[in-house]
Coordinates of C-alpha atoms and ligand atoms in Angstrom, one line a residue:
X1 CA -102.4 64.0 9.1
X2 CA -100.1 65.9 6.6
X3 CA -100.7 65.6 2.9
X4 CA -98.8 62.8 1.6
X5 CA -95.6 63.7 -0.3
X6 CA -96.0 62.3 -3.8
X7 CA -92.3 61.0 -3.6
X8 CA -93.4 58.3 -1.2
X9 CA -96.8 57.4 -2.5
X10 CA -95.7 54.2 -4.1
X11 CA -95.1 53.1 -0.4
X12 CA -98.4 54.4 0.9
X13 CA -99.6 50.8 1.6
X14 CA -97.2 50.6 4.6
X15 CA -98.4 53.7 6.4
X16 CA -100.3 53.1 9.7
X17 CA -99.9 50.9 12.7
X18 CA -99.5 46.9 12.5
X19 CA -99.4 44.3 14.9
X20 CA -98.4 40.6 14.6
X21 CA -101.4 38.5 14.1
X22 CA -99.7 35.2 15.4
X23 CA -96.3 35.2 17.1
X24 CA -93.4 35.7 14.7
X25 CA -90.9 33.0 14.2
X26 CA -87.2 33.4 15.0
X27 CA -84.6 31.2 14.0
X28 CA -80.8 30.9 13.3
X29 CA -78.3 27.9 13.1
X30 CA -76.8 29.1 16.3
X31 CA -80.2 29.7 18.3
X32 CA -82.9 27.7 19.8
X33 CA -86.1 28.7 17.6
X34 CA -88.0 31.4 19.4
X35 CA -91.4 33.3 19.0
X36 CA -92.2 36.9 19.4
X37 CA -94.7 39.6 18.9
X38 CA -94.1 43.0 17.0
X39 CA -95.9 46.2 16.4
X40 CA -94.8 48.3 13.6
X41 CA -95.6 52.0 13.0
X42 CA -95.1 53.8 9.7
X43 CA -95.9 57.6 9.7
X44 CA -95.3 60.7 7.6
X45 CA -95.3 64.4 8.2
X46 CA -95.4 65.7 4.3
X47 CA -91.8 65.1 3.8
X48 CA -90.6 62.7 1.1
X49 CA -89.9 60.2 3.8
X50 CA -91.6 57.5 5.8
X51 CA -90.8 57.3 9.6
X52 CA -90.8 54.1 11.1
X53 CA -90.6 52.3 14.6
X54 CA -90.7 48.5 15.2
X55 CA -91.1 47.1 18.7
X56 CA -90.7 43.4 19.3
X57 CA -91.8 41.7 22.6
X58 CA -91.8 38.5 24.4
X59 CA -94.8 36.4 23.7
X60 CA -95.5 35.5 27.2
X61 CA -94.1 38.1 29.5
X62 CA -94.7 41.0 27.0
X63 CA -91.2 42.3 28.1
X64 CA -89.6 44.6 25.2
X65 CA -87.0 42.8 23.3
X66 CA -85.7 44.0 19.9
X67 CA -86.3 47.7 18.7
X68 CA -85.6 49.4 15.5
X69 CA -86.4 53.0 14.3
X70 CA -85.6 54.9 11.0
X71 CA -86.6 56.4 7.7
X72 CA -87.4 55.2 4.3
X73 CA -86.7 57.4 1.2
X74 CA -87.2 56.7 -2.6
X75 CA -84.7 57.8 -5.2
X76 CA -86.8 60.2 -7.2
X77 CA -88.2 58.8 -10.6
X78 CA -87.1 55.2 -9.8
X79 CA -88.2 52.2 -7.7
X80 CA -85.0 52.4 -5.4
X81 CA -85.6 52.6 -1.8
X82 CA -83.3 53.2 1.0
X83 CA -84.1 52.0 4.5
X84 CA -82.3 53.8 7.2
X85 CA -82.4 52.2 10.4
X86 CA -80.8 52.1 14.1
X87 CA -81.3 49.1 16.2
X88 CA -81.5 48.9 20.0
X89 CA -78.5 46.3 19.8
X90 CA -76.0 49.0 18.8
X91 CA -76.4 48.2 15.0
X92 CA -77.0 50.9 12.4
X93 CA -77.7 50.3 8.7
X94 CA -78.6 51.7 5.5
X95 CA -80.4 48.9 3.6
X96 CA -81.1 49.5 -0.2
X97 CA -83.2 47.7 -2.6
X98 CA -86.4 47.9 -4.9
X99 CA -90.0 48.2 -4.7
X100 CA -91.9 46.1 -7.1
X101 CA -95.7 46.3 -6.7
X102 CA -96.2 45.8 -3.0
X103 CA -93.1 43.9 -2.4
X104 CA -90.1 45.7 -0.9
X105 CA -86.8 44.0 -1.0
X106 CA -83.8 45.4 1.0
X107 CA -80.1 44.5 1.6
X108 CA -77.4 46.0 3.5
X109 CA -75.6 48.8 1.8
X110 CA -73.6 50.1 4.7
X111 CA -73.5 49.0 8.5
X112 CA -71.9 50.1 11.5
X113 CA -72.1 49.0 15.2
X114 CA -71.0 50.1 18.7
X115 CA -67.3 49.2 19.6
X116 CA -68.5 47.1 22.2
X117 CA -71.4 45.3 20.6
X118 CA -72.1 41.7 21.5
X119 CA -70.8 38.9 19.3
X120 CA -71.3 37.5 16.9
X121 CA -71.1 40.6 14.7
X122 CA -73.8 40.9 11.9
X123 CA -72.2 41.2 8.4
X124 CA -75.4 41.6 6.2
X125 CA -79.1 41.8 6.3
X126 CA -81.7 41.0 3.8
X127 CA -85.3 41.8 4.2
X128 CA -88.5 41.8 2.6
X129 CA -91.8 43.4 3.2
X130 CA -94.8 42.3 1.2
X131 CA -98.4 43.2 1.3
X132 CA -100.6 40.1 1.0
X133 CA -103.5 39.9 -1.2
X134 CA -105.7 39.6 2.1
X135 CA -104.1 42.9 3.6
X136 CA -101.9 41.4 5.9
X137 CA -98.1 42.4 5.9
X138 CA -95.3 40.0 5.9
X139 CA -91.6 40.6 6.9
X140 CA -88.8 38.1 6.4
X141 CA -85.4 38.8 7.6
X142 CA -82.2 36.9 7.0
X143 CA -78.6 37.8 8.1
X144 CA -75.2 36.6 8.1
X145 CA -72.7 37.1 11.0
X146 CA -69.0 36.4 11.2
X147 CA -69.9 32.8 12.3
X148 CA -72.8 31.9 10.0
X149 CA -73.6 32.4 6.2
X150 CA -76.9 34.2 5.2
X151 CA -79.7 32.3 6.8
X152 CA -83.4 33.4 7.9
X153 CA -83.7 34.9 11.5
X154 CA -87.3 36.1 11.3
X155 CA -90.6 35.5 9.7
X156 CA -93.7 37.4 11.0
X157 CA -97.2 38.5 9.5
X158 CA -99.1 41.6 10.8
X159 CA -102.6 43.0 10.5
X160 CA -103.3 46.5 10.2
X161 CA -104.8 48.2 13.3
X162 CA -107.8 50.4 12.9
Ligands
LIG201 C1 -80.1 36.7 18.3 C2 -79.4 40.0 14.9 C3 -84.1 41.2 15.0 C4 -84.9 38.3 18.8 C5 -79.5 37.5 17.4 C6 -78.2 37.5 17.1 C7 -77.9 38.4 16.1 C8 -79.2 39.1 15.8 C9 -76.5 38.6 15.4 C10 -77.0 36.5 17.6 C11 -77.0 35.3 16.8 C12 -76.1 34.3 17.2 O1 -75.8 34.1 18.5 O2 -75.5 33.5 16.3 C13 -80.7 40.7 14.5 C14 -80.9 41.6 13.6 C15 -82.2 41.9 13.6 C16 -82.8 41.2 14.6 C17 -79.8 42.1 12.7 C18 -82.9 42.9 12.7 C19 -82.6 43.2 11.4 C20 -84.6 40.5 15.9 C21 -86.1 40.7 16.4 C22 -86.2 39.8 17.4 C23 -85.0 39.2 17.7 C24 -87.0 41.5 15.8 C25 -87.5 39.6 18.2 C26 -87.7 39.4 19.4 C27 -83.5 37.4 18.9 C28 -83.4 36.6 20.0 C29 -82.0 36.1 20.0 C30 -81.3 36.9 18.7 C31 -84.3 36.2 21.0 C32 -81.4 35.0 20.7 C33 -80.9 35.6 22.0 C34 -80.0 36.7 22.1 O3 -79.0 36.6 21.6 O4 -80.4 38.0 22.4 N1 -80.3 38.5 16.7 N2 -81.9 40.4 15.2 N3 -84.1 39.6 16.8 N4 -82.4 37.6 18.2 FE1 -82.0 39.0 16.7

């Protein structure tokens, strides 16, 4: 692997491959609660950037569901983080936030979607990645739509693959 760029060393704990230990929990006021599995891949090629791919699947059928990919950057000399993401649903987002220890908190800074995206439309996303003391990674995602205020949509815990 390429030598880690110092600009992203505060985020080195994310690098590698992760898989949900137990199925993640999906929820939203308008949805029947659901479960899913997800694999995360964070890589680097020596740039001051982390590349990522998130692939979620149906627990039973293993059918591919939600997918996201993008880039993570840090503002030099600060704990400000940008999370630039494209989702297979036709949503693209720039989320921004801050890194405190091994907790990364992000919120929508800019958002766009395809002209024919399914309704309801997402208004804002908030997400937190946190490395737990036992080495597991936790992600919590909340969102608001044009029909619902900010509410939790996803909660999942991953373990690191060798
Ligand atoms: C539904 C957004 C990630 C599974 C929805 C809905 C929205 C949404 C707007 C429709 C809600 C409604 O009808 O009121 C997002 C966003 C995500 C995300 C912004 C990431 C930031 C995921 C992931 C999964 C998932 C990782 C894992 C499988 C579902 C399912 C539904 C749903 C099963 C209900 C069926 C459907 O509408 O397709 N999501 N979602 N979502 N989401 Fe997500």
